[in-house]
Short mmCIF file of C-alpha atoms and ligand atoms in Angstrom, two decimals:
data_model
loop_
_atom_site.label_atom_id
_atom_site.label_comp_id
_atom_site.label_asym_id
_atom_site.label_seq_id
_atom_site.Cartn_x
_atom_site.Cartn_y
_atom_site.Cartn_z
CA MET A 16 -30.78 25.58 29.64
CA THR A 17 -34.64 25.74 30.67
CA ALA A 18 -36.05 28.73 32.10
CA PRO A 19 -37.09 28.09 36.12
CA TRP A 20 -40.86 26.77 36.28
CA TRP A 21 -42.57 30.47 37.50
CA ARG A 22 -40.73 31.89 34.83
CA GLU A 23 -42.62 29.85 32.49
CA GLY A 24 -45.68 29.39 34.39
CA VAL A 25 -48.89 30.63 35.55
CA LEU A 26 -49.75 31.20 39.53
CA TYR A 27 -52.84 31.37 41.72
CA GLN A 28 -53.29 32.41 45.60
CA VAL A 29 -55.35 30.37 47.15
CA TYR A 30 -57.09 32.21 50.41
CA LEU A 31 -56.79 28.91 52.33
CA ARG A 32 -60.40 30.25 54.48
CA SER A 33 -61.77 30.48 51.58
CA PHE A 34 -61.11 28.14 49.25
CA ALA A 35 -63.19 24.54 49.44
CA ASP A 36 -64.56 22.78 53.31
CA ALA A 37 -63.85 19.16 53.56
CA ASP A 38 -64.36 18.99 56.94
CA GLY A 39 -67.97 21.20 57.26
CA ASP A 40 -66.32 23.42 59.70
CA GLY A 41 -67.61 26.34 57.56
CA THR A 42 -63.58 27.07 56.99
CA GLY A 43 -62.07 26.15 53.99
CA ASP A 44 -59.13 23.64 54.84
CA LEU A 45 -55.85 21.92 53.77
CA ARG A 46 -57.93 18.29 52.44
CA GLY A 47 -60.68 21.10 50.59
CA LEU A 48 -58.16 22.33 49.10
CA ALA A 49 -56.88 19.08 47.45
CA GLY A 50 -60.70 17.93 47.04
CA LYS A 51 -60.48 20.96 43.58
CA LEU A 52 -56.81 20.00 42.41
CA GLU A 53 -58.32 18.56 39.91
CA TYR A 54 -59.83 21.96 38.95
CA LEU A 55 -56.64 23.69 39.24
CA ALA A 56 -55.23 21.54 37.21
CA TRP A 57 -57.97 22.01 34.05
CA LEU A 58 -57.13 25.80 34.74
CA GLY A 59 -53.72 25.21 33.92
CA VAL A 60 -51.85 26.79 36.73
CA ASP A 61 -48.57 25.23 37.38
CA GLY A 62 -48.04 27.62 41.33
CA ILE A 63 -50.40 27.81 44.34
CA TRP A 64 -49.75 30.09 46.94
CA LEU A 65 -51.81 29.39 49.95
CA THR A 66 -52.17 32.04 52.80
CA PRO A 67 -50.80 31.30 56.14
CA ILE A 68 -51.55 27.87 57.26
CA MET A 69 -49.77 27.95 60.72
CA PRO A 70 -51.16 27.30 63.28
CA SER A 71 -52.42 30.67 64.17
CA PRO A 72 -55.25 32.61 67.36
CA GLY A 73 -56.10 34.61 64.80
CA ALA A 74 -56.01 38.29 64.77
CA ASP A 75 -54.21 38.88 61.89
CA TRP A 76 -56.40 35.89 59.74
CA GLY A 77 -52.80 33.79 60.60
CA TYR A 78 -50.14 36.22 60.10
CA ASP A 79 -49.88 36.07 63.42
CA VAL A 80 -48.31 33.26 63.39
CA SER A 81 -47.93 30.89 67.63
CA ASP A 82 -45.75 28.13 65.60
CA TYR A 83 -43.59 28.26 62.60
CA LEU A 84 -43.06 24.30 61.94
CA ASP A 85 -46.66 22.74 62.24
CA VAL A 86 -50.15 23.27 61.10
CA ASP A 87 -52.96 24.95 62.00
CA PRO A 88 -55.89 22.55 63.29
CA ALA A 89 -58.37 24.51 61.42
CA PHE A 90 -56.66 23.57 58.06
CA GLY A 91 -55.44 20.43 59.16
CA THR A 92 -52.19 18.66 59.66
CA LEU A 93 -48.91 18.31 58.41
CA ALA A 94 -50.06 14.42 56.86
CA ASP A 95 -52.49 16.47 54.63
CA LEU A 96 -50.28 19.62 54.16
CA ASP A 97 -47.51 16.23 52.98
CA GLU A 98 -50.35 15.09 50.50
CA LEU A 99 -51.57 17.52 49.21
CA VAL A 100 -47.89 18.53 48.46
CA VAL A 101 -47.52 14.73 46.67
CA ALA A 102 -50.84 15.39 44.94
CA ALA A 103 -50.55 18.63 43.60
CA GLY A 104 -46.78 17.52 42.58
CA GLU A 105 -48.33 14.93 40.34
CA ARG A 106 -50.78 17.05 38.55
CA GLY A 107 -47.18 19.41 37.78
CA ILE A 108 -48.36 21.95 40.18
CA ARG A 109 -45.88 23.04 43.64
CA VAL A 110 -46.81 24.55 46.41
CA LEU A 111 -45.28 27.68 47.94
CA LEU A 112 -46.23 28.43 51.73
CA ASP A 113 -46.67 31.89 53.11
CA LEU A 114 -43.79 33.00 54.88
CA VAL A 115 -44.63 35.73 58.33
CA PRO A 116 -41.19 36.64 59.38
CA ASN A 117 -41.77 40.13 60.60
CA HIS A 118 -43.97 38.70 63.24
CA THR A 119 -44.93 36.37 65.29
CA SER A 120 -48.69 36.18 67.15
CA ASP A 121 -48.26 37.11 70.89
CA CYS A 122 -49.28 33.75 71.96
CA HIS A 123 -45.99 32.27 70.57
CA PRO A 124 -43.62 30.62 72.62
CA TRP A 125 -41.07 33.22 71.98
CA PHE A 126 -42.64 35.92 72.92
CA LEU A 127 -44.27 34.67 76.45
CA ALA A 128 -40.61 33.44 76.90
CA ALA A 129 -39.48 36.95 76.56
CA ARG A 130 -41.97 38.94 77.92
CA SER A 131 -41.75 37.08 81.17
CA GLY A 132 -38.49 38.99 81.81
CA ARG A 133 -36.15 41.71 81.43
CA ASP A 134 -33.44 38.81 81.60
CA SER A 135 -34.85 36.10 79.45
CA PRO A 136 -32.75 34.14 77.01
CA LEU A 137 -35.53 35.11 74.78
CA ARG A 138 -35.28 38.91 75.53
CA ASP A 139 -34.07 39.93 72.51
CA ARG A 140 -35.65 38.06 70.26
CA TYR A 141 -38.18 40.87 69.68
CA VAL A 142 -37.72 44.80 69.59
CA TRP A 143 -37.51 46.57 73.27
CA ALA A 144 -37.03 50.26 74.14
CA ALA A 145 -36.66 52.11 77.28
CA PRO A 146 -39.97 55.07 77.35
CA GLY A 147 -39.31 58.75 77.08
CA PRO A 148 -38.52 60.97 79.41
CA ASP A 149 -42.32 61.44 80.35
CA GLY A 150 -43.22 58.02 79.83
CA SER A 151 -44.20 58.16 75.97
CA PRO A 152 -42.98 55.77 73.32
CA PRO A 153 -39.69 55.13 71.88
CA SER A 154 -40.49 56.71 68.62
CA ASN A 155 -43.09 57.69 66.85
CA TRP A 156 -43.86 54.88 64.99
CA LEU A 157 -47.14 53.88 64.20
CA SER A 158 -48.65 51.01 63.27
CA ALA A 159 -49.98 50.14 59.99
CA PHE A 160 -53.72 49.58 61.35
CA GLY A 161 -53.50 52.83 63.42
CA GLY A 162 -52.66 53.86 66.90
CA PRO A 163 -48.41 53.90 67.98
CA ALA A 164 -46.50 50.81 67.30
CA TRP A 165 -45.07 50.77 70.47
CA THR A 166 -46.93 48.43 73.71
CA LEU A 167 -45.72 48.96 76.96
CA ASP A 168 -45.46 45.93 78.61
CA GLU A 169 -45.73 46.95 81.64
CA ALA A 170 -44.01 44.60 84.12
CA SER A 171 -40.82 45.15 82.58
CA GLY A 172 -41.31 48.96 81.90
CA GLU A 173 -40.48 48.46 78.77
CA TYR A 174 -42.18 48.78 75.21
CA TYR A 175 -42.24 46.11 72.94
CA LEU A 176 -42.48 47.01 68.75
CA HIS A 177 -45.08 46.16 66.25
CA THR A 178 -45.72 47.35 63.58
CA PHE A 179 -49.13 45.64 63.20
CA LEU A 180 -51.76 44.91 65.71
CA PRO A 181 -49.83 44.98 69.72
CA GLN A 182 -51.08 41.41 68.98
CA GLN A 183 -48.03 40.73 66.69
CA PRO A 184 -44.61 41.73 68.37
CA ASP A 185 -41.85 42.70 65.64
CA LEU A 186 -39.02 40.16 65.79
CA ASN A 187 -35.99 41.09 65.82
CA TRP A 188 -33.15 40.38 63.30
CA ARG A 189 -30.02 41.89 64.24
CA SER A 190 -30.32 38.88 66.85
CA GLU A 191 -28.47 36.02 64.34
CA ASP A 192 -31.11 33.89 67.12
CA VAL A 193 -33.40 34.90 65.25
CA ARG A 194 -31.94 34.37 61.77
CA ALA A 195 -30.96 30.61 62.66
CA ALA A 196 -34.10 29.79 63.50
CA PHE A 197 -35.69 31.06 60.67
CA ASP A 198 -32.71 29.24 58.60
CA GLU A 199 -34.13 26.53 60.87
CA ILE A 200 -37.56 26.97 60.04
CA LEU A 201 -36.84 27.30 55.85
CA ARG A 202 -35.17 23.93 56.03
CA PHE A 203 -38.37 22.40 57.71
CA TRP A 204 -40.76 23.04 54.92
CA PHE A 205 -38.48 22.84 52.12
CA ALA A 206 -37.63 19.22 53.54
CA ARG A 207 -41.50 18.39 52.99
CA GLY A 208 -41.63 19.86 49.86
CA VAL A 209 -43.42 22.77 49.76
CA ALA A 210 -42.07 24.84 46.64
CA GLY A 211 -40.84 28.47 48.22
CA PHE A 212 -42.84 31.30 50.19
CA ARG A 213 -44.28 34.02 49.48
CA VAL A 214 -42.51 36.52 52.24
CA ASP A 215 -45.29 38.05 54.27
CA VAL A 216 -43.52 42.26 54.46
CA PRO A 217 -39.99 41.89 53.48
CA HIS A 218 -40.35 45.16 53.51
CA PHE A 219 -40.55 45.84 57.60
CA LEU A 220 -37.95 42.96 58.68
CA LEU A 221 -35.91 45.58 59.55
CA LYS A 222 -35.83 48.56 61.74
CA ASP A 223 -33.51 52.30 62.79
CA ASP A 224 -31.26 51.04 65.49
CA GLU A 225 -31.22 54.47 66.95
CA LEU A 226 -35.21 54.58 66.84
CA ARG A 227 -35.26 57.64 65.14
CA ASP A 228 -38.59 59.37 64.40
CA ASN A 229 -39.72 59.71 61.14
CA PRO A 230 -40.51 63.04 59.52
CA PRO A 231 -44.06 64.03 58.91
CA ALA A 232 -45.82 63.37 55.68
CA GLU A 233 -45.51 66.08 53.24
CA GLU A 234 -48.35 66.61 50.92
CA ALA A 235 -47.25 66.00 47.64
CA ASP A 236 -45.49 62.42 49.68
CA PRO A 237 -48.47 59.23 47.90
CA TRP A 238 -50.49 57.45 50.34
CA TRP A 239 -47.72 54.15 50.65
CA VAL A 240 -44.95 56.08 52.16
CA HIS A 241 -47.23 58.35 54.39
CA ARG A 242 -48.77 56.68 57.11
CA HIS A 243 -51.57 58.54 59.34
CA GLY A 244 -49.35 61.45 58.48
CA GLN A 245 -45.52 60.50 59.06
CA ARG A 246 -43.60 59.33 56.10
CA LEU A 247 -41.86 56.03 56.41
CA VAL A 248 -38.58 56.75 57.15
CA TRP A 249 -37.16 54.69 59.08
CA ASN A 250 -38.71 51.47 59.56
CA PHE A 251 -39.73 50.87 55.85
CA MET A 252 -37.09 49.35 53.14
CA ARG A 253 -34.02 49.84 55.51
CA PRO A 254 -30.89 48.82 53.63
CA GLU A 255 -29.89 46.05 56.47
CA LEU A 256 -33.07 44.11 55.32
CA HIS A 257 -30.99 42.80 51.78
CA ASP A 258 -28.65 40.60 53.89
CA VAL A 259 -31.44 38.38 55.63
CA LEU A 260 -32.80 38.14 51.77
CA ARG A 261 -29.07 37.29 50.86
CA ARG A 262 -29.15 34.52 53.31
CA TRP A 263 -32.32 33.24 52.32
CA ARG A 264 -31.47 32.80 48.70
CA VAL A 265 -28.56 31.23 49.29
CA LEU A 266 -30.86 28.61 51.89
CA ALA A 267 -33.08 28.65 48.50
CA ASP A 268 -31.12 27.84 45.64
CA GLU A 269 -29.05 24.73 47.82
CA GLN A 270 -32.83 22.75 47.84
CA GLU A 271 -32.28 20.47 44.70
CA PRO A 272 -34.64 21.83 43.10
CA GLY A 273 -33.72 25.33 43.74
CA ARG A 274 -37.03 26.89 45.83
CA LEU A 275 -38.58 30.13 45.00
CA LEU A 276 -38.54 32.71 46.58
CA VAL A 277 -41.35 36.13 46.49
CA GLY A 278 -42.17 39.20 47.41
CA GLU A 279 -45.18 40.26 48.87
CA GLY A 280 -44.36 43.67 46.77
CA VAL A 281 -44.20 46.84 46.95
CA ILE A 282 -45.96 50.14 45.01
CA GLU A 283 -42.95 51.65 43.46
CA GLY A 284 -41.22 50.41 40.91
CA HIS A 285 -38.06 51.42 41.62
CA GLN A 286 -39.23 49.65 45.93
CA VAL A 287 -40.06 46.96 44.12
CA ALA A 288 -36.62 46.72 41.96
CA ALA A 289 -33.94 46.65 45.52
CA PHE A 290 -36.21 43.21 45.88
CA TYR A 291 -34.28 41.64 42.80
CA GLY A 292 -31.37 42.26 44.86
CA GLY A 293 -27.67 43.87 43.08
CA GLY A 294 -27.46 40.74 41.22
CA ASP A 295 -29.99 38.24 41.16
CA ASP A 296 -29.03 37.76 44.86
CA GLU A 297 -32.18 38.05 47.18
CA LEU A 298 -36.31 37.40 46.66
CA HIS A 299 -36.24 35.39 43.04
CA MET A 300 -39.26 38.01 42.30
CA THR A 301 -41.58 40.64 43.78
CA PHE A 302 -45.61 41.74 43.44
CA HIS A 303 -45.78 44.85 41.86
CA LEU A 304 -49.23 46.10 43.18
CA GLY A 305 -48.38 49.18 41.95
CA LEU A 306 -50.26 47.63 39.20
CA ALA A 307 -53.54 46.93 41.37
CA ASN A 308 -53.27 50.08 42.57
CA ALA A 309 -53.60 52.60 39.48
CA PRO A 310 -56.80 52.99 38.88
CA PHE A 311 -57.85 51.42 35.69
CA GLU A 312 -56.67 54.38 32.11
CA VAL A 313 -54.05 53.57 29.82
CA VAL A 314 -51.60 56.27 30.93
CA ALA A 315 -51.43 54.68 34.62
CA LEU A 316 -51.26 51.22 34.36
CA ARG A 317 -48.57 51.40 31.20
CA ASP A 318 -46.32 53.93 33.17
CA VAL A 319 -46.76 51.29 36.05
CA VAL A 320 -45.39 48.75 33.94
CA GLU A 321 -43.40 51.09 31.54
CA GLU A 322 -41.45 51.67 34.78
CA ALA A 323 -41.20 47.84 36.06
CA GLU A 324 -39.80 47.75 32.93
CA ARG A 325 -37.29 50.13 32.70
CA LEU A 326 -35.89 49.72 36.50
CA LEU A 327 -36.46 45.66 37.28
CA PRO A 328 -32.79 44.22 36.86
CA PRO A 329 -32.26 43.17 33.42
CA GLY A 330 -33.04 39.61 33.05
CA SER A 331 -35.16 39.87 35.74
CA GLN A 332 -38.83 38.86 36.29
CA PRO A 333 -42.04 40.73 36.86
CA LEU A 334 -44.66 39.42 38.88
CA TRP A 335 -48.16 41.05 38.25
CA THR A 336 -51.77 40.54 40.47
CA LEU A 337 -54.71 42.20 39.68
CA GLY A 338 -55.47 42.25 43.20
CA ASN A 339 -54.96 39.84 46.81
CA HIS A 340 -56.40 39.70 49.99
CA ASP A 341 -55.33 42.98 50.80
CA ILE A 342 -56.92 44.84 48.63
CA ALA A 343 -60.28 45.45 46.49
CA ARG A 344 -61.06 42.65 44.31
CA TYR A 345 -60.53 44.45 40.84
CA GLY A 346 -63.62 43.28 39.57
CA SER A 347 -65.62 45.83 41.59
CA ARG A 348 -62.63 47.97 42.06
CA TRP A 349 -61.72 48.72 37.88
CA CYS A 350 -64.50 46.48 36.13
CA GLU A 351 -67.53 47.37 38.36
CA GLY A 352 -69.07 43.95 37.52
CA ASP A 353 -69.27 44.74 33.25
CA PRO A 354 -67.60 41.81 31.53
CA ARG A 355 -66.29 43.91 28.78
CA ARG A 356 -63.53 45.35 30.83
CA ILE A 357 -63.02 42.34 33.33
CA ARG A 358 -62.53 40.49 30.22
CA LEU A 359 -59.51 43.49 29.15
CA ALA A 360 -57.79 43.16 32.62
CA LEU A 361 -57.31 39.10 32.81
CA LEU A 362 -56.63 40.01 29.14
CA LEU A 363 -53.90 43.02 30.66
CA LEU A 364 -52.61 40.16 33.23
CA PHE A 365 -51.49 37.35 30.48
CA GLY A 366 -50.34 39.68 28.14
CA LEU A 367 -47.44 41.82 30.40
CA ARG A 368 -44.19 40.37 30.67
CA GLY A 369 -44.34 38.46 33.76
CA THR A 370 -44.87 35.70 35.34
CA PRO A 371 -49.45 36.21 36.11
CA THR A 372 -50.84 35.44 39.50
CA LEU A 373 -54.18 35.21 40.07
CA TYR A 374 -56.78 35.17 43.02
CA TYR A 375 -58.85 32.90 43.33
CA GLY A 376 -61.97 34.57 41.79
CA ASP A 377 -60.36 36.16 39.89
CA GLU A 378 -60.41 33.59 36.92
CA LEU A 379 -64.22 34.36 37.46
CA GLY A 380 -64.78 38.20 37.50
CA LEU A 381 -66.02 37.49 41.14
CA GLY A 382 -66.26 40.57 42.81
CA ASP A 383 -66.14 42.18 46.25
CA VAL A 384 -69.70 40.65 48.64
CA PRO A 385 -70.63 42.73 50.61
CA VAL A 386 -70.44 41.72 54.30
CA PRO A 387 -72.98 43.20 57.33
CA ALA A 388 -70.96 44.94 60.00
CA GLU A 389 -72.20 41.44 62.23
CA SER A 390 -70.83 39.08 60.06
CA ALA A 391 -67.22 41.58 59.92
CA ARG A 392 -64.27 39.53 60.58
CA ASP A 393 -61.16 41.44 60.15
CA VAL A 394 -59.72 44.24 61.60
CA GLU A 395 -59.00 46.04 58.48
CA GLY A 396 -61.89 45.51 56.36
CA ARG A 397 -60.50 43.30 54.44
CA ASP A 398 -63.17 40.92 54.68
CA PRO A 399 -65.40 41.64 51.28
CA GLN A 400 -61.74 40.30 48.81
CA ARG A 401 -62.08 37.48 50.81
CA THR A 402 -65.13 35.78 51.00
CA PRO A 403 -65.66 31.95 49.97
CA MET A 404 -64.71 30.68 46.44
CA PRO A 405 -69.38 30.64 44.23
CA TRP A 406 -68.52 26.65 42.86
CA SER A 407 -71.82 26.53 42.36
CA GLN A 408 -75.02 27.73 43.27
CA GLU A 409 -76.53 25.09 45.88
CA PRO A 410 -76.37 26.47 48.82
CA GLY A 411 -72.94 26.18 50.88
CA ALA A 412 -72.21 27.84 47.54
CA GLY A 413 -70.39 24.43 47.34
CA PHE A 414 -67.76 25.63 49.60
CA THR A 415 -69.11 23.69 52.22
CA ALA A 416 -72.12 22.29 52.90
CA ALA A 417 -75.79 23.70 53.03
CA ASP A 418 -76.31 23.11 56.31
CA VAL A 419 -73.49 24.94 57.19
CA ASP A 420 -72.58 28.66 58.36
CA PRO A 421 -69.89 29.87 55.98
CA TRP A 422 -67.32 31.63 58.08
CA LEU A 423 -67.63 34.84 55.81
CA PRO A 424 -70.66 35.06 54.31
CA VAL A 425 -71.10 33.49 50.08
CA GLY A 426 -72.93 36.74 49.01
CA ASP A 427 -75.31 36.79 46.06
CA ARG A 428 -73.15 35.17 43.23
CA ALA A 429 -75.56 34.74 40.21
CA GLY A 430 -73.56 33.93 36.62
CA LEU A 431 -70.06 34.48 39.05
CA THR A 432 -70.18 30.13 39.61
CA VAL A 433 -67.34 27.46 38.43
CA ALA A 434 -69.87 25.62 37.35
CA GLU A 435 -71.88 28.33 35.27
CA GLN A 436 -68.49 29.32 33.84
CA ARG A 437 -67.18 26.08 32.98
CA GLY A 438 -69.29 25.43 30.67
CA ASP A 439 -69.48 28.15 28.92
CA PRO A 440 -67.09 29.22 26.01
CA ASP A 441 -68.31 32.76 26.04
CA SER A 442 -66.78 32.64 30.66
CA ALA A 443 -64.83 35.20 32.60
CA LEU A 444 -63.67 31.89 33.28
CA ALA A 445 -63.34 30.11 29.82
CA LEU A 446 -61.49 33.20 28.99
CA THR A 447 -58.99 32.54 31.47
CA ARG A 448 -58.18 29.22 30.95
CA ASP A 449 -58.03 29.98 27.16
CA LEU A 450 -55.31 32.29 27.76
CA VAL A 451 -53.01 30.48 30.62
CA ALA A 452 -53.18 27.98 27.48
CA LEU A 453 -52.20 30.07 24.63
CA ARG A 454 -49.33 31.72 26.90
CA ARG A 455 -48.51 28.06 27.09
CA ARG A 456 -47.70 27.78 23.56
CA SER A 457 -46.44 31.02 22.76
CA VAL A 458 -42.88 31.67 23.03
CA ASP A 459 -43.21 35.25 22.62
CA LEU A 460 -46.03 35.61 25.68
CA ARG A 461 -44.07 33.53 27.67
CA ALA A 462 -41.19 35.28 26.85
CA GLY A 463 -40.71 38.32 25.06
CA ALA A 464 -40.11 41.31 25.08
CA TYR A 465 -42.13 44.21 25.83
CA GLU A 466 -41.91 47.40 23.40
CA ARG A 467 -45.16 49.29 23.17
CA LEU A 468 -46.95 50.08 19.87
CA PRO A 469 -48.10 53.91 18.08
CA ALA A 470 -51.70 53.99 19.20
CA SER A 471 -54.08 57.18 20.98
CA GLY A 472 -57.15 57.70 23.20
CA GLY A 473 -57.64 54.73 25.09
CA VAL A 474 -55.54 52.44 23.27
CA TRP A 475 -52.92 50.71 24.43
CA ALA A 476 -50.67 47.98 22.66
CA TRP A 477 -47.10 47.00 23.23
CA ARG A 478 -45.97 44.16 21.12
CA ARG A 479 -44.32 41.19 22.72
CA GLY A 480 -40.95 38.74 21.17
CA GLY A 481 -41.21 38.94 17.54
CA ARG A 482 -44.42 38.03 16.31
CA THR A 483 -47.06 39.23 18.73
CA ILE A 484 -49.57 41.45 19.79
CA VAL A 485 -51.28 42.56 23.01
CA ALA A 486 -53.53 45.19 22.21
CA LEU A 487 -55.97 47.16 24.62
CA ASN A 488 -59.00 49.13 24.24
CA LEU A 489 -59.92 50.79 28.02
CA SER A 490 -62.88 53.45 26.98
CA GLY A 491 -65.21 53.89 26.62
CA GLU A 492 -64.93 54.47 22.35
CA GLU A 493 -64.38 52.46 19.49
CA ASP A 494 -60.94 52.98 18.57
CA VAL A 495 -57.96 51.85 16.15
CA VAL A 496 -54.65 50.40 16.37
CA ASP A 497 -52.08 50.85 13.18
CA ASP A 498 -49.77 49.00 11.50
CA VAL A 499 -51.63 45.36 12.88
CA ALA A 500 -51.21 42.36 10.46
CA GLY A 501 -51.68 38.31 11.69
CA THR A 502 -54.79 36.88 13.42
CA VAL A 503 -56.42 36.91 16.55
CA ALA A 504 -55.12 34.30 18.72
CA LEU A 505 -58.17 35.77 20.88
CA ALA A 506 -60.36 37.89 21.94
CA THR A 507 -62.18 39.63 24.97
CA ASP A 508 -65.11 38.77 22.47
CA ARG A 509 -64.27 35.42 21.72
CA GLU A 510 -66.45 35.85 18.22
CA ARG A 511 -63.65 37.57 16.41
CA ASP A 512 -60.60 34.55 17.76
CA GLY A 513 -59.60 33.91 14.02
CA GLU A 514 -59.67 36.68 12.53
CA ARG A 515 -57.90 37.75 9.45
CA VAL A 516 -56.40 41.50 10.55
CA ASP A 517 -54.86 43.70 7.82
CA GLY A 518 -53.50 46.34 9.06
CA ARG A 519 -56.38 47.58 10.96
CA LEU A 520 -56.50 45.75 14.11
CA ALA A 521 -60.42 47.66 15.98
CA LEU A 522 -62.24 47.50 18.72
CA ALA A 523 -65.24 48.25 20.15
CA PRO A 524 -65.36 49.86 23.73
CA TRP A 525 -63.70 47.70 26.08
CA GLN A 526 -62.30 45.38 24.27
CA GLY A 527 -59.11 43.54 23.60
CA ALA A 528 -57.28 41.01 21.18
CA VAL A 529 -53.49 38.98 21.20
CA VAL A 530 -52.85 39.26 17.34
CA ILE A 531 -50.25 36.53 16.21
CA ARG A 532 -48.50 37.38 12.70
C1 NOJ B 19 -49.46 41.72 54.63
C2 NOJ B 19 -50.35 40.79 55.06
O1 NOJ B 19 -50.63 40.38 53.20
C3 NOJ B 19 -51.83 41.44 55.06
O2 NOJ B 19 -53.01 40.68 55.39
C4 NOJ B 19 -51.54 41.33 56.73
O3 NOJ B 19 -52.51 41.79 57.43
C5 NOJ B 19 -49.77 42.18 57.31
N1 NOJ B 19 -48.91 41.81 55.95
C6 NOJ B 19 -48.96 41.45 57.97
O4 NOJ B 19 -48.90 40.06 58.57
#
């Protein structure tokens, strides 16, 4: 049996609003993306995940959906999506959408109806609860974006739950009505040829039915279970959520061809593992965001990877990324713009066992773009990692027309544009493309097991499969890896490509190589 495409392939996250603007309104759109398929095919990616495209008032940039069965006019039409899916398919690229099931927009007709009164037939689609005896919120849960997770609906005298903004009321996933409505939503997009979904915050889907208070955080608690002084217990990773994931998995697997379900991701290995289910019966893969949240240091990175190797169920496929629209770009966070470190980070991504995912611009080594306060758009300050793709140095960055103001500033992109890097064999972009191609040629890199090799200091080296070694020097000192023999298939210093190694691989500071015997 051949492996499913997503095990062998490379994913690419398109932050649609910032990718390519075809209609000249300063916002990226579906037709803009369609115009860049040639680039994505040249790069060699197999699947693209589009951040939410459904109609949304934009309080959280599409993560507040007001209609699950349409395309936001800012991005185009359903017909544009259909054309994109076909055109991408002709180039061997699958299209994944972002599914936002934990909450809707407060402008969604379901919420408007639910809010119209306690006896509304849609009331139960959301989470409502009476105030405490003193009028306080029903539990101490906090919103991810600050403040209480409950807002009082004055008219009915009940609070509604919102794990994020008050404009993002949480759906009640105990309701069969909600479950059935989402079955229809999944089927609707599957029928349009969508290859699957990235599922937003599955870890929050269900909450304790008694709405118990979270305990205070303890000092030793890591920040991700530690929300503004409390430990996430009763509204996070609840066991009941797995029923919903199993239900979607059946639906996805029933399709011809089967569709892919990918989880947004969590930070600890055992949490990531939980989404793979008891017997490969929940999400196909879930991002392990522990990697991007670790410092760029051997021990920290290696611990994340080796813990995942230990904890993920046998046969399952890890899903790695260096960042996304919620996290500072790796080019800044890890590499401070140092081209040697940027190359090393890319080699790491493609050297690990699992499916590599590029966040648009990662292939250029893009860093965060400073966004002045007067241009800021996001409530959570995530604009610097969401700025327009720098296609060229022309005004508008090749993202939008020269005389159009892009929705976020393009920033200073010298050396970081596709136009400059595409023709330069020594660029981050050329390295990424060669890594994608090498992975395609190498069964070891696609599917070989991970096995750590002895190394010291700042070096992390591992074997993949029978013949391939990946070695990274994550330090500012020269170092060596012993017992390496073969040919350098690809090094971050491209002049070393093709070099013979006979027993000892020397690595300059921040240098890495793939050696094949
Ligand atoms: C995770 C998304 O990636 C993020 O951008 C969003 O704000 C929250 N989920 C809420 O939907």
